[in-house]
mmCIF file of C-alpha atoms and ligand atoms in Angstrom:
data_model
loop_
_atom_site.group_PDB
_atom_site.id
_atom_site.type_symbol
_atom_site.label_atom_id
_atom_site.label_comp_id
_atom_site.label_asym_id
_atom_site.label_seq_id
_atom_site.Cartn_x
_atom_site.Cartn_y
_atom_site.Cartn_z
ATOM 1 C CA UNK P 169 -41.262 -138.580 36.565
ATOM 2 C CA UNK P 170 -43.717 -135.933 37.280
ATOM 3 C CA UNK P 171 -45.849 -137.044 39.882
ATOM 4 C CA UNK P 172 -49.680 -138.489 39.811
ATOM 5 C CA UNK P 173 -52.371 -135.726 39.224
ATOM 6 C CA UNK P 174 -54.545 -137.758 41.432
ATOM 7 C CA UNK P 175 -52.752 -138.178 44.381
ATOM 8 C CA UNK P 176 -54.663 -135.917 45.960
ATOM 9 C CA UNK P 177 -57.219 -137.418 45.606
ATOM 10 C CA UNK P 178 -58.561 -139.608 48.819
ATOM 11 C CA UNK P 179 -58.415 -143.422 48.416
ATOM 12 C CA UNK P 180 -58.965 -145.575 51.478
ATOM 13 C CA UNK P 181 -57.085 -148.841 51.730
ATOM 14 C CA UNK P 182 -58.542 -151.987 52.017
ATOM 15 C CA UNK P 183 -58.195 -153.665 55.184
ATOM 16 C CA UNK P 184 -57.906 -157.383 55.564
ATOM 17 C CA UNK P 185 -60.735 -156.904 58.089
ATOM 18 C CA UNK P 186 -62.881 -154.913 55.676
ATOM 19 C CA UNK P 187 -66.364 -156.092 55.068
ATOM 20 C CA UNK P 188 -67.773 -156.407 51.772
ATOM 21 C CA UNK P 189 -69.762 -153.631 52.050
ATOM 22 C CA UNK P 190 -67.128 -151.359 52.843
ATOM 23 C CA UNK P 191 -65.231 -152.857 50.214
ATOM 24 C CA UNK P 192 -68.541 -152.439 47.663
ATOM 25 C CA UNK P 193 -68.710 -148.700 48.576
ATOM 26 C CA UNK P 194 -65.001 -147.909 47.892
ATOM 27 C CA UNK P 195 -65.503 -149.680 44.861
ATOM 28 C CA UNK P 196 -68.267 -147.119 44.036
ATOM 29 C CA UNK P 197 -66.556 -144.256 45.272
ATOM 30 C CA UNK P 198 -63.162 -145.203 43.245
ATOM 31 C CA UNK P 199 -64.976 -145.866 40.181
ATOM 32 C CA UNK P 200 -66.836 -142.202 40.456
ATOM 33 C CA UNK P 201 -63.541 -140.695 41.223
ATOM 34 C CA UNK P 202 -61.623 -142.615 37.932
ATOM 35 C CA UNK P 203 -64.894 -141.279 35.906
ATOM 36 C CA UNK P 204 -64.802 -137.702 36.800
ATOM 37 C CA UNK P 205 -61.264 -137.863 36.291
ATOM 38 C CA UNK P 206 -61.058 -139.401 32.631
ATOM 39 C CA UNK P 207 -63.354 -136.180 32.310
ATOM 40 C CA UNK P 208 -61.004 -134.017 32.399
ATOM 41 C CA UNK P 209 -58.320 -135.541 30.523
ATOM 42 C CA UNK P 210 -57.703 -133.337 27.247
ATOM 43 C CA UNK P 211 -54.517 -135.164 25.287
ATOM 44 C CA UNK P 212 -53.312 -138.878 25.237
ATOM 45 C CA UNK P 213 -50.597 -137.867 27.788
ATOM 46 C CA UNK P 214 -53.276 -137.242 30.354
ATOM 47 C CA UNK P 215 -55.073 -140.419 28.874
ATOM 48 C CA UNK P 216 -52.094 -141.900 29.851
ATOM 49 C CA UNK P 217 -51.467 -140.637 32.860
ATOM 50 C CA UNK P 218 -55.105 -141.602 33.739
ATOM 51 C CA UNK P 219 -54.314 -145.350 32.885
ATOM 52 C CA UNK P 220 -51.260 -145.581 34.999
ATOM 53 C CA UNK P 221 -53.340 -144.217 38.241
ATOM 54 C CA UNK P 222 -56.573 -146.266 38.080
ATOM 55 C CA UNK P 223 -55.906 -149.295 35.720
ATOM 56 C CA UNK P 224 -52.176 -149.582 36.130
ATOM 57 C CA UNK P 225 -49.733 -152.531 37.138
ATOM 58 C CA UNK P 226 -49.837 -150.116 40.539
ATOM 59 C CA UNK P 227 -53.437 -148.282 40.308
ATOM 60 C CA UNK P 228 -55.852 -147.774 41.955
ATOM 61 C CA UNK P 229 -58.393 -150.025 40.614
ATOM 62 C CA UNK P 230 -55.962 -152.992 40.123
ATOM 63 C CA UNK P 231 -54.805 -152.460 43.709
ATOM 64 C CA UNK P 232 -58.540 -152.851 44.717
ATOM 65 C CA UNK P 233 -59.101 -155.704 42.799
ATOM 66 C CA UNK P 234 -56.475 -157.123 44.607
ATOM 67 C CA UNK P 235 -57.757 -156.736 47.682
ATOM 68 C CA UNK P 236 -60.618 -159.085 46.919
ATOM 69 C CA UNK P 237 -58.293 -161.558 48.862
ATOM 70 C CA UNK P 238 -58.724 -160.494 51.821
ATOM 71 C CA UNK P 239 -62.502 -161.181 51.839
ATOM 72 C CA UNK P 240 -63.987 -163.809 53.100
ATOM 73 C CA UNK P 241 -63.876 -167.273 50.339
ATOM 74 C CA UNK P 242 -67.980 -166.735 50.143
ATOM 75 C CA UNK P 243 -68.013 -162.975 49.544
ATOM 76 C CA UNK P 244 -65.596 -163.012 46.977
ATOM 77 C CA UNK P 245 -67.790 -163.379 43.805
ATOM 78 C CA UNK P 246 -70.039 -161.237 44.761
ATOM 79 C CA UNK P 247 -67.391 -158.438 45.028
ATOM 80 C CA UNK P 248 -65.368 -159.646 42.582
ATOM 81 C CA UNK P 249 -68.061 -159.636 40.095
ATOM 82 C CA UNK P 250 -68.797 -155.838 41.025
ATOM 83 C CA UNK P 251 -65.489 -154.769 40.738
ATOM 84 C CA UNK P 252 -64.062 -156.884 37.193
ATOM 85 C CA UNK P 253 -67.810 -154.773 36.238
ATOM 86 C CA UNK P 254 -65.847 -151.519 37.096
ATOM 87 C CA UNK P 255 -62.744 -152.402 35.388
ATOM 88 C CA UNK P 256 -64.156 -153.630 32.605
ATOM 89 C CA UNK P 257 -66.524 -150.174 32.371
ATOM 90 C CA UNK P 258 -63.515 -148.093 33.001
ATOM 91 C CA UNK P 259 -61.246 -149.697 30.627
ATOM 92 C CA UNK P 260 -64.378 -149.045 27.604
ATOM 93 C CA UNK P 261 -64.818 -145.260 28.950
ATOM 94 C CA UNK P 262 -61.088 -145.400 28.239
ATOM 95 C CA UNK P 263 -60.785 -146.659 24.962
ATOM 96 C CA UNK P 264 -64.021 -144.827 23.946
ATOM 97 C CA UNK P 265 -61.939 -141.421 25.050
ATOM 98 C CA UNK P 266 -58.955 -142.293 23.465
ATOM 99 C CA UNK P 267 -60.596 -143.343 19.362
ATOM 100 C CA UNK P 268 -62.770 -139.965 20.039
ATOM 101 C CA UNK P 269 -59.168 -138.240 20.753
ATOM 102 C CA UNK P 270 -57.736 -139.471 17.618
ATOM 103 C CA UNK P 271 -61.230 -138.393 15.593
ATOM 104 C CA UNK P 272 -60.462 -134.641 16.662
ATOM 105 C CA UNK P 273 -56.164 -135.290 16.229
ATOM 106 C CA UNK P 274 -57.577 -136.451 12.971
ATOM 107 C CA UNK P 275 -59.693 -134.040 12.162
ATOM 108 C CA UNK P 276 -57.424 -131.160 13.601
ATOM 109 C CA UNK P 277 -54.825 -132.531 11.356
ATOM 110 C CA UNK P 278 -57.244 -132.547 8.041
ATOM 111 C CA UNK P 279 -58.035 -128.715 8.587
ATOM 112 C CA UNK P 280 -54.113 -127.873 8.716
ATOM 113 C CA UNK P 281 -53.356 -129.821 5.485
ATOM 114 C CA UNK P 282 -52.484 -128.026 2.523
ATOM 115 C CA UNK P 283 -55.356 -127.128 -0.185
ATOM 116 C CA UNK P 284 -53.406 -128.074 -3.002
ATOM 117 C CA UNK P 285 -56.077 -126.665 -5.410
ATOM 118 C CA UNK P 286 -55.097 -123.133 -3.930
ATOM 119 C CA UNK P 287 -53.746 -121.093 -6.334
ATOM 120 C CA UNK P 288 -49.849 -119.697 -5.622
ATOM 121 C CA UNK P 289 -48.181 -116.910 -3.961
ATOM 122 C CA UNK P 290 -47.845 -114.684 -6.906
ATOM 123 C CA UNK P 291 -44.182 -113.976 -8.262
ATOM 124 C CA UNK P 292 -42.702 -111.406 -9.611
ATOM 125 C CA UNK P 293 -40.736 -111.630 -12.957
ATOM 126 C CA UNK P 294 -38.142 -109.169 -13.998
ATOM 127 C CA UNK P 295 -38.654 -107.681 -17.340
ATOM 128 C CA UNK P 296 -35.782 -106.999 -20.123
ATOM 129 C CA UNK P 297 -35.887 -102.989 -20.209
ATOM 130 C CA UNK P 298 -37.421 -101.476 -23.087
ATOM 131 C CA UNK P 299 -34.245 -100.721 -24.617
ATOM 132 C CA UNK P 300 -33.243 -104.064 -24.798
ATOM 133 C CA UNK P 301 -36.052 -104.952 -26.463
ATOM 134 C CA UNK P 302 -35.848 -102.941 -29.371
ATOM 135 C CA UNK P 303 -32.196 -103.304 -29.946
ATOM 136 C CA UNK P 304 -33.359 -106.705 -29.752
ATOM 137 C CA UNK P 305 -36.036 -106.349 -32.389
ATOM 138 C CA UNK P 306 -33.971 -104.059 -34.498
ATOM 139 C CA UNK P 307 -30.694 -106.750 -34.803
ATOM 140 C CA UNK P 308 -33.413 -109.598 -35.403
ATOM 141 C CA UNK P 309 -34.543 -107.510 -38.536
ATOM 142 C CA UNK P 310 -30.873 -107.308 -40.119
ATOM 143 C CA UNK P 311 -29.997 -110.984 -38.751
ATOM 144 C CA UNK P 312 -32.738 -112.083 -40.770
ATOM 145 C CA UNK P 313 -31.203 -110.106 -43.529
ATOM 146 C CA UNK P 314 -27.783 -111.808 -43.034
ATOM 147 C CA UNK P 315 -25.854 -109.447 -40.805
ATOM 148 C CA UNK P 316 -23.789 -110.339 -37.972
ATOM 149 C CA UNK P 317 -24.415 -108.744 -34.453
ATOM 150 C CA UNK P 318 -20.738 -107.622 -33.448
ATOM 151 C CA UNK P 319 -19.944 -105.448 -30.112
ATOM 152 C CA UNK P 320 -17.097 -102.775 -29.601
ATOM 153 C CA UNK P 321 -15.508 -100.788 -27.041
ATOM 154 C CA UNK P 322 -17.331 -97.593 -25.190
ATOM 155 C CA UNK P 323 -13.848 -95.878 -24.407
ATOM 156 C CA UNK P 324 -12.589 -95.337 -27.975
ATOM 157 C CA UNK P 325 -9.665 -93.801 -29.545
ATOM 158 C CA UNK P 326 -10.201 -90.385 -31.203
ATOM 159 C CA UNK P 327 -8.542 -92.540 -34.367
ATOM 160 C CA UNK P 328 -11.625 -94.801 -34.717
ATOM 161 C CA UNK P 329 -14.186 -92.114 -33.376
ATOM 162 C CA UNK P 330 -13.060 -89.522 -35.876
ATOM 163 C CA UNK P 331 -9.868 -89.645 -38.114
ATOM 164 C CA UNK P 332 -10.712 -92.803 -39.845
ATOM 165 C CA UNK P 333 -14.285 -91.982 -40.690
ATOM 166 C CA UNK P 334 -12.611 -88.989 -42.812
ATOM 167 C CA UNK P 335 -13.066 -86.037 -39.687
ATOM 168 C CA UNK P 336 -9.347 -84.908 -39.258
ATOM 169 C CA UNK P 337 -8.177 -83.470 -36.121
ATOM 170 C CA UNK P 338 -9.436 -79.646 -35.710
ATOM 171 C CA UNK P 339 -12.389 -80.162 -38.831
ATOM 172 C CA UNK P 340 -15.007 -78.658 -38.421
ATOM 173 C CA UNK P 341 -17.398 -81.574 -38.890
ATOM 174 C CA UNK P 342 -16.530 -82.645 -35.301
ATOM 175 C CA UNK P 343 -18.414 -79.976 -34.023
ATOM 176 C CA UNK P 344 -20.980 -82.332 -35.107
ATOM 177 C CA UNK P 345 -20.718 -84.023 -31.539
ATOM 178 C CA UNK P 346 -19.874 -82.924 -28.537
ATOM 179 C CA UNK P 347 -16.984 -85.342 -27.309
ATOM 180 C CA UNK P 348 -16.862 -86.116 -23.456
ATOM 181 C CA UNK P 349 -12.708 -86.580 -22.996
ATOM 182 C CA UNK P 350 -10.960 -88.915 -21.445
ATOM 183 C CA UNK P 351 -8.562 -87.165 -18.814
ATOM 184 C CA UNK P 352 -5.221 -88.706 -20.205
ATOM 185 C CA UNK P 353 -2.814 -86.680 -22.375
ATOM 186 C CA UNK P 354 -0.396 -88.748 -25.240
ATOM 187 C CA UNK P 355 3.288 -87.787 -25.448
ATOM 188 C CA UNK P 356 2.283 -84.889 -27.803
ATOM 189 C CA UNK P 357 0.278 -83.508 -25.174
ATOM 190 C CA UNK P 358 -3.205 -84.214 -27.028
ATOM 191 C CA UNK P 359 -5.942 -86.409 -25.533
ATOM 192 C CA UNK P 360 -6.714 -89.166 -27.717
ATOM 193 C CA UNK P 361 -9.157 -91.100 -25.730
ATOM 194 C CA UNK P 362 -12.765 -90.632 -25.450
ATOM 195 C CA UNK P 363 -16.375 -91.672 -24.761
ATOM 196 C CA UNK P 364 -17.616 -92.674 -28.433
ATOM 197 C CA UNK P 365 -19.937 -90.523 -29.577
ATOM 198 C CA UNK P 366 -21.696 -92.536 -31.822
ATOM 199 C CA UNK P 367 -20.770 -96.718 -33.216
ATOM 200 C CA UNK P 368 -19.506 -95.760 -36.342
ATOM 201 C CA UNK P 369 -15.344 -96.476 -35.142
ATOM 202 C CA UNK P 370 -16.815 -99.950 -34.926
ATOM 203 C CA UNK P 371 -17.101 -99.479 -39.188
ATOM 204 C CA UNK P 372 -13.335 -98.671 -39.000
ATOM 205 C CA UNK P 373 -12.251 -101.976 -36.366
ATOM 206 C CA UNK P 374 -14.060 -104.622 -38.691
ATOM 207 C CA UNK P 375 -12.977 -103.431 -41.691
ATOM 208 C CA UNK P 376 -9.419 -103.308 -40.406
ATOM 209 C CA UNK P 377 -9.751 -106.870 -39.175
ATOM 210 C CA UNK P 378 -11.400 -108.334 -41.981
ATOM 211 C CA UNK P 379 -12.032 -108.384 -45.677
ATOM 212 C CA UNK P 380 -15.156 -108.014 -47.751
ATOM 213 C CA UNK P 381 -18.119 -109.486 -47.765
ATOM 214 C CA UNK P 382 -19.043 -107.252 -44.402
ATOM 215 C CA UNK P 383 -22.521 -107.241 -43.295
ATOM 216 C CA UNK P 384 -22.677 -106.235 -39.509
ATOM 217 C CA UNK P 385 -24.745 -104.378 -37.540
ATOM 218 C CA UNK P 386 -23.020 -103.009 -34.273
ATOM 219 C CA UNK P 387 -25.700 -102.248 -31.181
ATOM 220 C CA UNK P 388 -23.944 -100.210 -28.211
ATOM 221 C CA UNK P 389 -24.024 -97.231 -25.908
ATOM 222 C CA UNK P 390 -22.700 -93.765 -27.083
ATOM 223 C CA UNK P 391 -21.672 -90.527 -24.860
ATOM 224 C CA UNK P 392 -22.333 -87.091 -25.600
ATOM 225 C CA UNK P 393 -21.112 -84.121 -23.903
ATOM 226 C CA UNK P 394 -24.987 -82.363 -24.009
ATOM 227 C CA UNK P 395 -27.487 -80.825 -21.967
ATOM 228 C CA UNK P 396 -30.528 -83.213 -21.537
ATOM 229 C CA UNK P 397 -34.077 -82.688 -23.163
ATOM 230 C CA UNK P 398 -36.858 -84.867 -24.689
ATOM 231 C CA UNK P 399 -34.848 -85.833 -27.234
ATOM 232 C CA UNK P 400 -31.472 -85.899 -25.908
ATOM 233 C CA UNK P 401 -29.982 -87.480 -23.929
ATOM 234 C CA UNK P 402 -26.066 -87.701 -22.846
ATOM 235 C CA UNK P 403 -26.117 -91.505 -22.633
ATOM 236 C CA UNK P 404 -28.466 -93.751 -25.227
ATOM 237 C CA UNK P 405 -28.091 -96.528 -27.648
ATOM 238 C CA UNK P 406 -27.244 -96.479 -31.569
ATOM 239 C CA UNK P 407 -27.046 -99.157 -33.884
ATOM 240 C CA UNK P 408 -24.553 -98.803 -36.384
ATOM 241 C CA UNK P 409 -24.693 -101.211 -40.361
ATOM 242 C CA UNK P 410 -22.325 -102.006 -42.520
ATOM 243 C CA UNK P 411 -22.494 -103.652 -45.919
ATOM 244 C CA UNK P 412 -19.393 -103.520 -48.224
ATOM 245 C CA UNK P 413 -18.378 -105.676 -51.296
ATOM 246 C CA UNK P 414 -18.035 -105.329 -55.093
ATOM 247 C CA UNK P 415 -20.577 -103.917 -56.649
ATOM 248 C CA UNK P 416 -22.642 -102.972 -53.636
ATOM 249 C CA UNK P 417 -24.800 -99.711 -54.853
ATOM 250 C CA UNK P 418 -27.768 -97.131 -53.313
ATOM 251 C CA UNK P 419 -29.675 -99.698 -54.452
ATOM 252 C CA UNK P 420 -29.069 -101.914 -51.850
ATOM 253 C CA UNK P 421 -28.729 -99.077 -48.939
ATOM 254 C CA UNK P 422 -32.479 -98.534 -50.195
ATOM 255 C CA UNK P 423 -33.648 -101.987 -50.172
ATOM 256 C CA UNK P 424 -32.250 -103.017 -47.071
ATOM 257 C CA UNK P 425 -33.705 -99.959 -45.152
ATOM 258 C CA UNK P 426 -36.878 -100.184 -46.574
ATOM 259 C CA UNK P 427 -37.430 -103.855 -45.524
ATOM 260 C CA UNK P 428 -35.983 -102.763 -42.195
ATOM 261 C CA UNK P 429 -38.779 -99.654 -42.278
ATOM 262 C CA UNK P 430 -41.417 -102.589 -42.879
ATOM 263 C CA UNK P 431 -40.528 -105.075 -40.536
ATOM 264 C CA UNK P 432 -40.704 -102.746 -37.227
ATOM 265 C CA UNK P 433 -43.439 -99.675 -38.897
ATOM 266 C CA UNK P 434 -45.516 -102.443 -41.039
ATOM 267 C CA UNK P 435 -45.875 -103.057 -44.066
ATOM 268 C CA UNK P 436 -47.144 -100.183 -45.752
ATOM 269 C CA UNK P 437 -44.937 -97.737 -45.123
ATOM 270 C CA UNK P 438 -43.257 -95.087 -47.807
ATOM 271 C CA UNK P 439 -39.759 -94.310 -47.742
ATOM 272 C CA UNK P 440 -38.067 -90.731 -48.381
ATOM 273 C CA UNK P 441 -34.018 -90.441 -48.797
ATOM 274 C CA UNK P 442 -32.570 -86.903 -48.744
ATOM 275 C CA UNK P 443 -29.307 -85.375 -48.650
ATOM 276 C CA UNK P 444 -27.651 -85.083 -45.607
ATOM 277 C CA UNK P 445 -23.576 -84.296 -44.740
ATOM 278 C CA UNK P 446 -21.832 -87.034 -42.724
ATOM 279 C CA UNK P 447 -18.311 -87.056 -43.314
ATOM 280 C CA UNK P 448 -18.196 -90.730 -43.685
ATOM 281 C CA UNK P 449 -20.320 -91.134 -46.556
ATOM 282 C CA UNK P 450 -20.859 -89.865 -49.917
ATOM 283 C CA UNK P 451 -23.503 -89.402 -50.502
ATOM 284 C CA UNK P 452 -25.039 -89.188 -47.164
ATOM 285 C CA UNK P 453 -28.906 -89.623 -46.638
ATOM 286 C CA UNK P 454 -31.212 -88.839 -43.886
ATOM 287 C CA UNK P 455 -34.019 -91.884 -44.198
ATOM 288 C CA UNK P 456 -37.902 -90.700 -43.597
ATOM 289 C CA UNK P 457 -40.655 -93.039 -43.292
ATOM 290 C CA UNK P 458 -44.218 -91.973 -43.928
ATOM 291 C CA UNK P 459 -46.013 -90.910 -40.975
ATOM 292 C CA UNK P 460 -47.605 -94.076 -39.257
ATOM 293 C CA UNK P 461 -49.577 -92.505 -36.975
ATOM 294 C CA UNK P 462 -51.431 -89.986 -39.398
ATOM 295 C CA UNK P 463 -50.782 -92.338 -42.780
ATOM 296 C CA UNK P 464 -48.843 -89.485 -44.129
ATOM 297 C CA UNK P 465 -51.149 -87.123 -44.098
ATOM 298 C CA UNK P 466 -49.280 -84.606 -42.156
ATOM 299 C CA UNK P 467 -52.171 -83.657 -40.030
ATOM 300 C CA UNK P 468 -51.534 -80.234 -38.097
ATOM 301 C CA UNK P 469 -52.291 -81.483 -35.091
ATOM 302 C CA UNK P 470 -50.144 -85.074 -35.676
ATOM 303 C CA UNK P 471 -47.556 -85.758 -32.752
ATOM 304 C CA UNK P 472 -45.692 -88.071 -34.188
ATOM 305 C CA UNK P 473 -44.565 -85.813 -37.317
ATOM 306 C CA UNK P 474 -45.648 -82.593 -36.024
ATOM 307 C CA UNK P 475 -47.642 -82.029 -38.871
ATOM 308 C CA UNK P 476 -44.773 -82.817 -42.253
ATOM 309 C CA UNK P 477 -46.063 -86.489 -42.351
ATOM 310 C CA UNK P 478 -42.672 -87.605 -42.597
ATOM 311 C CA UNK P 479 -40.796 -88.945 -39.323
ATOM 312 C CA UNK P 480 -36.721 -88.878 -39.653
ATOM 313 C CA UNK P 481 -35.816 -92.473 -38.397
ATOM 314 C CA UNK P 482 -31.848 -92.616 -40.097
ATOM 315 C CA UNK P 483 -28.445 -91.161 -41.183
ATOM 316 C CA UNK P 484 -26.896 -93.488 -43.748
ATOM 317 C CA UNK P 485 -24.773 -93.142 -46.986
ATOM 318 C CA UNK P 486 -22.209 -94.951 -48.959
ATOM 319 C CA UNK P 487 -19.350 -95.672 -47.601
ATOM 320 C CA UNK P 488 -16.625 -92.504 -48.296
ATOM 321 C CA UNK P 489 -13.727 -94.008 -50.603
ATOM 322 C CA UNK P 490 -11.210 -92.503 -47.541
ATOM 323 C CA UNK P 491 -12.678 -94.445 -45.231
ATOM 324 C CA UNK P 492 -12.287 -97.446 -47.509
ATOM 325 C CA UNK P 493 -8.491 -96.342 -48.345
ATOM 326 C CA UNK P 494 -7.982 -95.609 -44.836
ATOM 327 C CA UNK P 495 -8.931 -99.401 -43.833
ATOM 328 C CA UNK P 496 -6.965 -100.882 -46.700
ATOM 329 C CA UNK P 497 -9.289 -101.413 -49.412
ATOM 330 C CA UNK P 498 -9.310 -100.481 -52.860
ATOM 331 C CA UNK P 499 -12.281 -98.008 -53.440
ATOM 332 C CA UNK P 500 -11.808 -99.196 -57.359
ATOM 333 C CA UNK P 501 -13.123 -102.487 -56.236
ATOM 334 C CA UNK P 502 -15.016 -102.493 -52.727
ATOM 335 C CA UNK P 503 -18.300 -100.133 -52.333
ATOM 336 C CA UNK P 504 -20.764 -100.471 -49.475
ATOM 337 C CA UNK P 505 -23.162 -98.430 -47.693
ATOM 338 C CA UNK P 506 -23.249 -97.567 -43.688
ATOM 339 C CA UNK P 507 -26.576 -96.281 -41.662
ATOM 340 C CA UNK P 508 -26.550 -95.334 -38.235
ATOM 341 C CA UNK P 509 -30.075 -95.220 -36.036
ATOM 342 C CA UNK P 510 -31.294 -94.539 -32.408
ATOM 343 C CA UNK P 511 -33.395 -97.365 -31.236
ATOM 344 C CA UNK P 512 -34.635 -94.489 -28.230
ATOM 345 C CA UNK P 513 -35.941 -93.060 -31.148
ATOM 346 C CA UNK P 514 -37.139 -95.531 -32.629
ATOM 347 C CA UNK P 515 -38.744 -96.773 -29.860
ATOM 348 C CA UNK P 516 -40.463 -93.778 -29.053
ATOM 349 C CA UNK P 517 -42.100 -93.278 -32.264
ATOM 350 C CA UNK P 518 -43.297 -97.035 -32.067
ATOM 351 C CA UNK P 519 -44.866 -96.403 -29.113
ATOM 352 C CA UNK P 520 -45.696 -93.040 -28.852
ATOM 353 C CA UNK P 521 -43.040 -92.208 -25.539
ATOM 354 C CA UNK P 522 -42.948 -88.712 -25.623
ATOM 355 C CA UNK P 523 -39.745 -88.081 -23.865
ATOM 356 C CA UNK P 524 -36.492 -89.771 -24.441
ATOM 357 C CA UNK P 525 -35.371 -89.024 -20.415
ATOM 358 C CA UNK P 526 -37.623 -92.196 -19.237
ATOM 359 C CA UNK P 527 -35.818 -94.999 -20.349
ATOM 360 C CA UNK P 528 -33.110 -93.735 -17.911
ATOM 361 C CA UNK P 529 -35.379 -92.656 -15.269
ATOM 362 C CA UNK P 530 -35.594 -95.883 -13.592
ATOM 363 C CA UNK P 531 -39.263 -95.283 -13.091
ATOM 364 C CA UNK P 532 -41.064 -98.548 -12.648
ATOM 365 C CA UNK P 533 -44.378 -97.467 -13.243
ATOM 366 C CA UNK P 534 -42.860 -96.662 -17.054
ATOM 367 C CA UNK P 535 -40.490 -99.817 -17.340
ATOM 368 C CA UNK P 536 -43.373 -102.231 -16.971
ATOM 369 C CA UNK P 537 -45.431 -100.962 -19.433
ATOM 370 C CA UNK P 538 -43.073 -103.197 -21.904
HETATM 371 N N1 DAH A 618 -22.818 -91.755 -36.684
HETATM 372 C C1 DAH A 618 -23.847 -90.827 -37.087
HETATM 373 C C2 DAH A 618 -24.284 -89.997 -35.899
HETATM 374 O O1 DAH A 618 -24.050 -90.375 -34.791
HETATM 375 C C3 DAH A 618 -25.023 -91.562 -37.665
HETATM 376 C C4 DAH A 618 -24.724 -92.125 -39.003
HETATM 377 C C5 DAH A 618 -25.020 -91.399 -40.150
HETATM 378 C C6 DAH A 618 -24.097 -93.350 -39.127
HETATM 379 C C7 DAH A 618 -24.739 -91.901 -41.388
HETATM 380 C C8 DAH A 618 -23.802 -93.866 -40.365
HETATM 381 C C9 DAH A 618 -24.140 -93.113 -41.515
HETATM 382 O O2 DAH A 618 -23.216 -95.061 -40.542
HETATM 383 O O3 DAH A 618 -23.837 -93.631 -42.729
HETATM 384 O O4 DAH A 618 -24.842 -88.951 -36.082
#
């Protein structure tokens, strides 16, 4: 127990020879003394403490009270009258500190609370990258159109990446991409393992696992062995479509890709097909759309087309019978058609990104502008 802060305080004891007046003035003096002190008392502890030294089993004020006895049988009343008065004051002084404590605990208490009509911290939400969201957009189009989403591998065999879409080892066509290698030799000392360079092996895997009706539509990352510009890059997205049954014609390559066209360029858009070599498809097609941007007029100054109104958005074709043999269909029965598109590209013409390099940048100022 911590001791009194009033012991320092002077209190004379009452003598049993005391006379009332003596007794009357240490009353006065006492009661003074208890005032000034409750004064100063800030928190219930000192209220407390207060109580225990002057209205206490043991203080002060009781002990004077007490001490009533030893006056005289005739004086007592008088006395006693005058000090029960200063009890009875200093026990209201009391109570009135301690309610007007519990106002400003109150009060003190009220301000802290929380302000539930506040609004929140902010937060932050993560975004799905741009590239995402078009691959997204672009799958949703054929989905709608009854294609299946399927995935494949990014290490590839130079069997699925090449020989079975019709390029044989040492042709010429594969000069159409340049093939990142993977550093592992087979036991005729040729490497036949690579990055894919585009998601057309994936036309190869399904139709070696299944048979017709195929409709799929294969979204994935493809390698190329290439210096970077605005419109390359050596890491980026393709989406790859198949279609094959009987009796599947252009007609249906055109169809399909035109409603595709619509769906992400709008509605009024033209369609151009020209020739174009892949060596999976014959005939092969590069797909155009009308310019969007300058409605086809092929203004000079036009960035979108550069000034030919036409923007190249596809390679497709039907399906090349060796590629069909090579899976183990019959060419006499199954056709189909295959198209193969760059949703960078796509995406950039959408919404006018003039360089293909900042998707991969990792520049946030660009990411969450989508
Ligand atoms: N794989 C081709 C490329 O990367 C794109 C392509 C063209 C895919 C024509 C196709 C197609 O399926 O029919 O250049």
């Amino acid at each position: 127990m911590g001791h009194s802060p009033f012991e320092g305080h002077l209190f004379v004891l009452m003598k049993l020879d005391m006379t009332t007046e003596s007794y009357l003035s240490n009353m006065e003096e006492l009661k003074a003394l208890a005032l000034k002190e409750l004064e100063k008392a800030r928190t219930a502890e000192e209220l407390e403490q207060w109580r225990a030294a002057f209205l206490g089993r043991k203080g002060r004020v009781t002990q004077v009270v007490r001490a009533l006895s030893g006056l005289s049988p005739h004086e007592r009343p008088r006395a006693g009258a005058v000090a029960n008065e200063a009890k009875t004051l200093l026990e209201a002084r009391l109570a009135e500190r301690q309610e007007a404590l519990k106002g400003a605990e109150l009060e003190q208490l009220s301000a802290q609370s929380i302000d539930v009509t506040l609004p929140g911290r902010q937060i932050t939400l993560g975004g799905l990258h741009p590239v995402t969201q078009i691959v997204r957009e672009i799958c949703g189009v054929f989905t709608s159109m009854g294609f299946q989403v399927v995935e494949g591998p990014e290490v590839e065999w130079d069997a699925y990446n090449f020989e079975k879409l019709n390029i044989p080892q040492d042709h010429p066509a594969r000069d159409m991409w340049s093939t990142l290698w993977v550093d592992y030799r087979d036991q005729q000392g040729r490497y036949p393992m690579l990055l894919r360079t585009h998601t057309s092996p994936m036309q190869a895997r399904i139709m070696e696992q299944t048979m017709p009706p195929v409709r799929v539509v294969v979204p994935g990352k493809c390698y190329r062995y290439e210096a970077t510009d605005a419109t390359h890059e050596s890491q980026f997205y393709q989406i790859e479509g198949l279609a094959v049954d009987e009796g599947i014609t252009f007609a249906h390559l055109k169809g399909t890709l035109y409603e595709f066209a619509r769906q992400v360029f709008g509605s009024d858009r033209k369609a151009r097909f020209r020739c174009d070599y892949f060596p999976f498809v014959e005939p092969g097609v590069e797909m155009s759309i009308d310019c969007f941007a300058c409605q086809g007029r092929g203004e000079e100054a036009c960035r979108v087309c550069r000034g030919s109104g036409w923007i190249e958005i596809m390679g497709a074709g039907m399906v090349h019978p060796n590629v069909l043999r090579g899976v183990g269909y019959d060419p006499e029965v199954y056709t189909g058609f295959a198209f193969g598109l760059g949703p960078e590209r796509i995406a950039m013409l959408k919404y006018g990104i003039e360089d293909i390099r900042l998707f991969y940048a990792n520049d946030i100022r660009f990411l969450r502008q989508f």
